Short mmCIF file of C-alpha atoms in Angstrom, two decimals:
data_model
loop_
_atom_site.label_atom_id
_atom_site.label_comp_id
_atom_site.label_asym_id
_atom_site.label_seq_id
_atom_site.Cartn_x
_atom_site.Cartn_y
_atom_site.Cartn_z
CA MET Y 1 48.36 -35.78 16.91
CA SER Y 2 51.36 -35.25 19.15
CA ALA Y 3 54.92 -34.20 18.42
CA GLY Y 4 55.99 -37.25 20.40
CA ASP Y 5 59.68 -37.96 19.96
CA ASP Y 6 59.99 -35.57 16.99
CA ILE Y 7 61.09 -32.82 19.37
CA LEU Y 8 62.78 -33.52 22.69
CA LEU Y 9 62.03 -30.99 25.41
CA ARG Y 10 63.65 -31.06 28.84
CA VAL Y 11 65.28 -28.89 31.49
CA GLU Y 12 68.96 -29.57 32.11
CA GLY Y 13 70.42 -27.61 34.98
CA ARG Y 14 69.05 -24.12 34.43
CA VAL Y 15 68.68 -24.56 30.65
CA GLY Y 16 65.51 -25.33 28.73
CA HIS Y 17 66.81 -27.67 26.01
CA ALA Y 18 64.90 -28.33 22.78
CA THR Y 19 66.20 -30.85 20.23
CA LEU Y 20 64.61 -31.32 16.82
CA ASN Y 21 64.56 -35.09 16.38
CA ARG Y 22 63.60 -36.01 12.81
CA PRO Y 23 67.05 -36.50 11.27
CA ARG Y 24 65.76 -38.75 8.47
CA ALA Y 25 63.43 -35.92 7.43
CA LEU Y 26 66.25 -33.36 7.82
CA ASN Y 27 64.46 -32.29 11.01
CA ALA Y 28 61.60 -30.74 9.05
CA LEU Y 29 59.34 -28.79 11.39
CA SER Y 30 55.82 -30.18 11.69
CA TYR Y 31 52.89 -28.25 13.11
CA ASP Y 32 52.90 -30.37 16.26
CA MET Y 33 56.62 -29.79 16.78
CA ALA Y 34 56.15 -26.04 16.45
CA MET Y 35 53.29 -26.01 18.94
CA ALA Y 36 55.21 -28.19 21.41
CA LEU Y 37 58.16 -25.78 21.19
CA GLU Y 38 55.86 -22.81 21.74
CA LYS Y 39 54.36 -24.36 24.88
CA ALA Y 40 57.82 -25.16 26.22
CA LEU Y 41 58.98 -21.59 25.58
CA ASP Y 42 55.94 -20.22 27.42
CA ASP Y 43 56.74 -22.49 30.37
CA TRP Y 44 60.46 -21.69 30.37
CA ARG Y 45 59.87 -17.95 30.00
CA ASP Y 46 57.86 -17.93 33.23
CA ASP Y 47 59.98 -20.45 35.13
CA PRO Y 48 62.48 -18.78 37.48
CA ALA Y 49 64.51 -22.01 37.50
CA VAL Y 50 65.25 -21.63 33.75
CA ASP Y 51 67.81 -18.99 32.77
CA MET Y 52 68.45 -19.92 29.13
CA VAL Y 53 67.00 -21.80 26.15
CA LEU Y 54 69.17 -23.99 23.92
CA ILE Y 55 67.86 -25.39 20.63
CA ASP Y 56 69.76 -27.93 18.53
CA ALA Y 57 68.99 -30.96 16.36
CA GLU Y 58 69.82 -34.62 16.02
CA GLY Y 59 72.21 -35.64 13.24
CA ASP Y 60 75.02 -33.70 11.60
CA LYS Y 61 73.32 -33.12 8.23
CA ALA Y 62 70.58 -30.65 9.09
CA PHE Y 63 69.47 -28.36 11.86
CA CYS Y 64 66.11 -27.96 10.11
CA ALA Y 65 65.52 -28.01 6.36
CA GLY Y 66 62.21 -26.17 6.66
CA GLY Y 67 58.56 -26.68 7.45
CA ASP Y 68 56.69 -29.89 6.70
CA ILE Y 69 55.89 -28.98 3.09
CA ASN Y 70 54.41 -32.39 2.29
CA ALA Y 71 51.63 -31.90 4.84
CA LEU Y 72 50.87 -28.43 3.51
CA TYR Y 73 50.77 -29.71 -0.06
CA SER Y 74 48.63 -32.78 0.63
CA THR Y 75 46.00 -30.84 2.55
CA GLY Y 76 45.98 -27.95 0.09
CA LYS Y 77 45.69 -30.28 -2.87
CA THR Y 78 42.41 -31.64 -1.47
CA GLY Y 79 41.05 -28.13 -1.05
CA ASN Y 80 41.66 -27.93 2.69
CA LEU Y 81 43.23 -24.51 2.93
CA ASP Y 82 42.53 -24.05 6.63
CA TYR Y 83 45.29 -26.46 7.72
CA ALA Y 84 48.02 -24.47 5.97
CA ARG Y 85 46.63 -21.13 7.12
CA THR Y 86 46.52 -22.34 10.71
CA PHE Y 87 50.03 -23.80 10.40
CA TRP Y 88 51.48 -20.55 9.12
CA ALA Y 89 49.60 -18.28 11.51
CA ASP Y 90 50.63 -20.29 14.56
CA GLU Y 91 54.18 -20.77 13.32
CA TYR Y 92 54.56 -17.04 12.81
CA ARG Y 93 53.43 -16.35 16.37
CA LEU Y 94 56.13 -18.78 17.51
CA ASN Y 95 58.72 -16.89 15.45
CA ALA Y 96 57.68 -13.61 17.07
CA LYS Y 97 57.91 -15.16 20.54
CA ILE Y 98 61.45 -16.30 19.82
CA ALA Y 99 62.41 -12.80 18.64
CA ALA Y 100 60.99 -11.28 21.83
CA PHE Y 101 62.13 -14.02 24.23
CA PRO Y 102 63.40 -12.32 27.39
CA LYS Y 103 66.06 -14.90 28.24
CA PRO Y 104 69.09 -15.94 26.16
CA TYR Y 105 67.97 -18.14 23.27
CA VAL Y 106 70.93 -20.06 21.86
CA ALA Y 107 70.49 -21.76 18.47
CA LEU Y 108 73.06 -24.25 17.17
CA MET Y 109 72.55 -23.90 13.40
CA ASP Y 110 74.66 -26.89 12.40
CA GLY Y 111 73.98 -28.33 8.93
CA ILE Y 112 71.14 -27.34 6.59
CA VAL Y 113 69.06 -24.37 7.77
CA MET Y 114 66.17 -23.38 5.51
CA GLY Y 115 62.70 -21.87 5.78
CA GLY Y 116 61.10 -22.91 9.05
CA GLY Y 117 64.56 -23.76 10.37
CA VAL Y 118 65.52 -20.11 9.98
CA GLY Y 119 62.37 -19.17 11.86
CA VAL Y 120 63.26 -21.14 14.99
CA SER Y 121 66.91 -20.10 15.03
CA ALA Y 122 67.77 -16.79 13.37
CA HIS Y 123 65.40 -14.75 15.55
CA GLY Y 124 67.23 -15.93 18.67
CA SER Y 125 69.61 -13.83 20.71
CA HIS Y 126 72.65 -16.10 20.17
CA ARG Y 127 72.96 -17.80 16.78
CA ILE Y 128 75.83 -20.20 16.18
CA VAL Y 129 76.96 -21.59 12.82
CA THR Y 130 79.58 -24.20 11.91
CA GLU Y 131 81.58 -25.23 8.86
CA ARG Y 132 78.66 -27.55 8.03
CA THR Y 133 76.07 -24.77 8.02
CA MET Y 134 74.26 -24.28 4.71
CA LEU Y 135 71.60 -21.61 5.01
CA ALA Y 136 69.11 -20.54 2.35
CA MET Y 137 65.68 -19.04 1.83
CA PRO Y 138 64.71 -20.77 -1.45
CA GLU Y 139 60.95 -20.28 -1.18
CA CYS Y 140 60.47 -18.39 -4.46
CA GLY Y 141 61.33 -21.63 -6.25
CA ILE Y 142 58.23 -23.34 -4.84
CA GLY Y 143 55.77 -20.48 -5.15
CA LEU Y 144 56.22 -19.21 -1.61
CA ILE Y 145 58.09 -16.21 -0.17
CA PRO Y 146 60.89 -16.02 2.44
CA ASP Y 147 58.52 -16.20 5.39
CA VAL Y 148 58.85 -17.05 9.13
CA GLY Y 149 60.12 -13.50 9.50
CA GLY Y 150 62.54 -13.98 6.63
CA THR Y 151 61.62 -10.68 5.02
CA TRP Y 152 62.48 -8.90 8.30
CA LEU Y 153 65.89 -10.59 8.44
CA LEU Y 154 66.62 -10.03 4.75
CA ALA Y 155 65.67 -6.36 5.05
CA ARG Y 156 68.39 -5.92 7.66
CA ALA Y 157 71.20 -7.47 5.63
CA PRO Y 158 73.85 -5.05 4.31
CA SER Y 159 73.32 -3.26 1.00
CA ARG Y 160 70.92 -5.26 -1.23
CA ILE Y 161 72.02 -8.67 0.01
CA GLY Y 162 68.48 -9.23 1.28
CA GLU Y 163 67.00 -8.89 -2.19
CA TYR Y 164 69.76 -11.11 -3.59
CA LEU Y 165 69.26 -13.95 -1.13
CA GLY Y 166 65.47 -13.68 -1.19
CA LEU Y 167 65.07 -13.69 -4.98
CA THR Y 168 67.74 -16.26 -5.82
CA GLY Y 169 67.59 -18.62 -2.84
CA THR Y 170 71.39 -18.72 -2.90
CA ARG Y 171 72.92 -21.11 -0.37
CA ILE Y 172 75.40 -19.53 1.99
CA GLY Y 173 77.86 -20.84 4.55
CA ALA Y 174 78.90 -19.69 7.99
CA ALA Y 175 80.80 -16.50 7.16
CA ASP Y 176 78.09 -15.29 4.80
CA ALA Y 177 75.33 -16.13 7.28
CA ILE Y 178 77.10 -13.93 9.81
CA HIS Y 179 77.72 -11.18 7.26
CA ALA Y 180 74.06 -11.19 6.22
CA GLY Y 181 72.88 -11.00 9.83
CA PHE Y 182 71.37 -14.48 10.15
CA ALA Y 183 73.98 -15.62 12.68
CA ASP Y 184 76.45 -14.20 15.17
CA THR Y 185 79.23 -16.66 15.94
CA PHE Y 186 81.22 -19.43 14.25
CA VAL Y 187 82.02 -22.48 16.34
CA PRO Y 188 83.74 -25.49 14.70
CA SER Y 189 81.46 -28.52 14.81
CA ASP Y 190 83.95 -30.57 16.81
CA ARG Y 191 83.52 -28.08 19.67
CA LEU Y 192 79.72 -28.23 19.81
CA GLU Y 193 79.39 -30.99 22.38
CA ALA Y 194 81.81 -29.25 24.72
CA LEU Y 195 79.96 -25.98 24.18
CA LYS Y 196 76.61 -27.58 25.00
CA ALA Y 197 78.06 -29.13 28.13
CA ARG Y 198 79.40 -25.72 29.22
CA LEU Y 199 76.08 -24.00 28.55
CA VAL Y 200 74.12 -26.62 30.46
CA THR Y 201 76.55 -26.32 33.36
CA THR Y 202 76.70 -22.52 33.49
CA ALA Y 203 73.58 -21.22 31.68
CA ASP Y 204 75.91 -18.37 30.74
CA ALA Y 205 75.74 -17.25 27.11
CA SER Y 206 79.01 -15.32 27.46
CA SER Y 207 80.81 -18.67 27.62
CA ILE Y 208 80.16 -19.11 23.87
CA ALA Y 209 83.11 -16.83 23.12
CA ALA Y 210 85.58 -19.37 24.49
CA PHE Y 211 84.56 -21.84 21.75
CA ALA Y 212 84.38 -19.38 18.85
CA ALA Y 213 86.75 -19.18 15.89
CA GLU Y 214 87.12 -17.39 12.58
CA PRO Y 215 84.94 -18.99 9.89
CA PRO Y 216 86.23 -20.00 6.46
CA GLU Y 217 86.10 -17.04 4.08
CA GLY Y 218 82.73 -16.26 2.53
CA GLU Y 219 81.71 -14.63 -0.75
CA LEU Y 220 79.06 -12.02 0.01
CA ALA Y 221 81.46 -9.31 1.18
CA LEU Y 222 83.48 -9.75 -2.03
CA ILE Y 223 80.48 -9.29 -4.35
CA GLU Y 224 78.51 -6.84 -2.23
CA ASN Y 225 79.11 -3.88 -4.54
CA GLY Y 226 77.87 -5.84 -7.54
CA ILE Y 227 74.86 -7.06 -5.61
CA GLY Y 228 74.04 -3.50 -4.63
CA ALA Y 229 74.30 -2.28 -8.21
CA ALA Y 230 72.01 -4.95 -9.66
CA PHE Y 231 69.51 -5.52 -6.86
CA SER Y 232 68.76 -1.84 -6.31
CA SER Y 233 66.89 -1.93 -9.64
CA PRO Y 234 63.17 -1.21 -9.31
CA SER Y 235 61.69 -4.51 -10.51
CA VAL Y 236 62.55 -8.18 -10.93
CA PRO Y 237 62.92 -7.87 -14.74
CA ASP Y 238 65.18 -4.84 -14.25
CA ILE Y 239 67.29 -6.75 -11.72
CA ALA Y 240 67.63 -9.70 -14.13
CA GLY Y 241 68.57 -7.30 -16.91
CA ALA Y 242 71.25 -5.63 -14.79
CA LEU Y 243 72.67 -9.01 -13.82
CA GLY Y 244 72.75 -10.07 -17.47
CA LYS Y 245 75.08 -7.18 -18.25
CA MET Y 246 77.59 -8.22 -15.60
CA ASP Y 247 80.57 -10.38 -16.52
CA ALA Y 248 80.63 -12.35 -13.29
CA GLU Y 249 79.91 -15.98 -12.52
CA TRP Y 250 77.74 -15.16 -9.49
CA ALA Y 251 75.59 -12.84 -11.60
CA GLY Y 252 75.00 -15.52 -14.21
CA LYS Y 253 73.93 -17.96 -11.52
CA ALA Y 254 71.63 -15.35 -10.03
CA VAL Y 255 69.86 -14.78 -13.36
CA LYS Y 256 69.27 -18.50 -13.76
CA ALA Y 257 67.92 -18.76 -10.23
CA ILE Y 258 65.52 -15.88 -10.83
CA ASP Y 259 64.36 -17.47 -14.07
CA ARG Y 260 63.42 -20.61 -12.11
CA GLY Y 261 61.33 -18.73 -9.58
CA SER Y 262 57.60 -18.08 -9.45
CA PRO Y 263 56.95 -14.64 -10.95
CA ILE Y 264 54.36 -13.67 -8.35
CA SER Y 265 56.56 -14.93 -5.52
CA LEU Y 266 59.54 -13.00 -6.85
CA ALA Y 267 57.61 -9.76 -7.29
CA CYS Y 268 56.03 -10.01 -3.85
CA THR Y 269 59.34 -10.92 -2.20
CA LEU Y 270 60.98 -7.82 -3.68
CA GLU Y 271 58.10 -5.66 -2.46
CA MET Y 272 58.07 -7.27 0.99
CA VAL Y 273 61.81 -7.08 1.70
CA ARG Y 274 61.79 -3.41 0.80
CA ALA Y 275 58.66 -2.74 2.85
CA ALA Y 276 60.15 -4.58 5.84
CA ARG Y 277 62.98 -2.04 6.02
CA GLU Y 278 60.40 0.38 7.40
CA ASP Y 279 58.88 -2.10 9.88
CA ALA Y 280 59.33 -1.37 13.57
CA SER Y 281 59.17 -5.03 14.59
CA VAL Y 282 59.28 -8.52 13.16
CA ALA Y 283 55.56 -8.78 13.95
CA GLU Y 284 54.79 -6.27 11.19
CA SER Y 285 56.79 -8.30 8.66
CA LEU Y 286 55.15 -11.55 9.77
CA LYS Y 287 51.68 -10.07 9.30
CA ARG Y 288 52.58 -9.04 5.77
CA GLU Y 289 54.02 -12.49 5.05
CA TYR Y 290 50.80 -14.09 6.23
CA ARG Y 291 48.85 -12.00 3.75
CA PHE Y 292 50.74 -13.70 0.95
CA VAL Y 293 50.74 -17.26 2.28
CA SER Y 294 47.05 -17.12 3.09
CA ARG Y 295 46.47 -16.77 -0.67
CA CYS Y 296 49.39 -18.71 -2.16
CA MET Y 297 47.47 -21.95 -2.76
CA GLU Y 298 44.44 -20.44 -4.47
CA ASP Y 299 45.98 -17.41 -6.13
CA GLY Y 300 49.69 -18.22 -6.25
CA ASP Y 301 52.05 -20.95 -7.44
CA PHE Y 302 52.58 -22.92 -4.23
CA ILE Y 303 50.79 -26.13 -5.22
CA GLU Y 304 52.50 -26.28 -8.61
CA GLY Y 305 55.88 -25.31 -7.18
CA VAL Y 306 55.82 -28.04 -4.53
CA ARG Y 307 54.59 -30.58 -7.06
CA ALA Y 308 57.54 -29.92 -9.35
CA ALA Y 309 60.21 -29.66 -6.67
CA ILE Y 310 59.17 -32.21 -4.05
CA ILE Y 311 56.32 -34.46 -5.20
CA ASP Y 312 57.06 -35.32 -8.85
CA LYS Y 313 60.59 -33.90 -8.72
CA ASP Y 314 60.56 -33.03 -12.42
CA ARG Y 315 61.98 -29.57 -11.61
CA ASN Y 316 59.77 -28.15 -14.34
CA PRO Y 317 57.01 -26.08 -12.73
CA ALA Y 318 54.43 -24.46 -14.99
CA PHE Y 319 55.32 -20.91 -14.01
CA ALA Y 320 55.14 -18.01 -16.43
CA GLY Y 321 58.55 -16.63 -17.47
CA ALA Y 322 60.29 -15.16 -14.43
CA ARG Y 323 61.31 -12.03 -16.29
CA LYS Y 324 57.71 -11.14 -17.04
CA GLU Y 325 56.70 -7.86 -15.42
CA MET Y 326 54.17 -8.58 -12.70
CA PRO Y 327 51.43 -5.94 -12.62
CA ALA Y 328 51.47 -3.81 -9.50
CA GLU Y 329 47.77 -4.55 -9.00
CA ARG Y 330 48.50 -8.28 -8.82
CA VAL Y 331 51.18 -7.75 -6.17
CA ALA Y 332 48.89 -5.45 -4.20
CA GLN Y 333 46.12 -8.06 -4.31
CA MET Y 334 48.43 -10.75 -2.87
CA LEU Y 335 49.57 -8.42 -0.10
CA ALA Y 336 46.20 -6.93 0.85
CA PRO Y 337 44.72 -7.75 4.27
CA PRO Y 338 43.23 -11.26 4.13
CA PRO Y 339 39.52 -11.96 4.63
CA GLY Y 340 38.85 -11.67 8.33
CA GLY Y 341 41.73 -9.25 8.82
CA ASP Y 342 45.40 -9.62 9.67
CA ILE Y 343 46.57 -12.26 12.11
CA GLU Y 344 47.26 -11.15 15.65
CA ILE Y 345 50.93 -11.34 16.59
CA PRO Y 346 51.96 -9.94 19.98
CA VAL Y 347 54.79 -7.44 19.62
#
């Protein structure tokens, strides 16, 4: 298979320009798209005629709504676990390459940004959001965890915002994406074309500042103290209990979101975000994330979570109650080195 027209890769001036081109699928990232982007990045990294990388997407609804979950589900459902493991391992190496890319990597995060979309944007050096940006890491709802280096990013958010976003999958806009450390700069969407033209002409990332503005007010800074009080609790049930005692609309929504999540995904996400605070590089977090995803079809809730959310769309997955205490041994088993050892990710 080939990525074909699903991702457009070209050099314009001194800029390597990648455009995700599946707008009808909300620019969902397929395996072939990820591998085509990786090859282009390798070429552009070593090409003295390329000074910058720019990644954007077709359409104004989504930058990238995540990885191609349907392909992962359909192969996993037939018992083919190798496809998903290869997808995740190779995708994670791409994420690490983006984080370590030696040239400016400018991501225009316009529209929906979730899962795999976070992985190909939020590790870049220059991350731009608009008034249309809607970012989330909702993986616990489908039996996954905030992967693609998501635990690394969440661990670096202020206070306990990382635990909050990771466990609840809360959708955030531009100001909150910047506050949480997933983005750097707000540019109104009606300035994007002019910004792209300037970048292609100059290959100068400092020119972004001329197009920047103040984003509409967010919410995270206003509720940060409450988030810190609740999400510093030692376990998922304790966090839910603390939220239940708060007389605040956001806390009530957070409890409901946690109740909808996969218990093993929630428990592992909490463990992984906290462990990632001690990681020296995103590569360490990605290796830990792979430990979970390599097991999530056989020993986790991924197949059932995707069935309920995406395939049958009944929104009624057969998860155990989300407030159930997950034994530490079960979490440790999901996060132990996989058979064959950890994946290799260059630092």
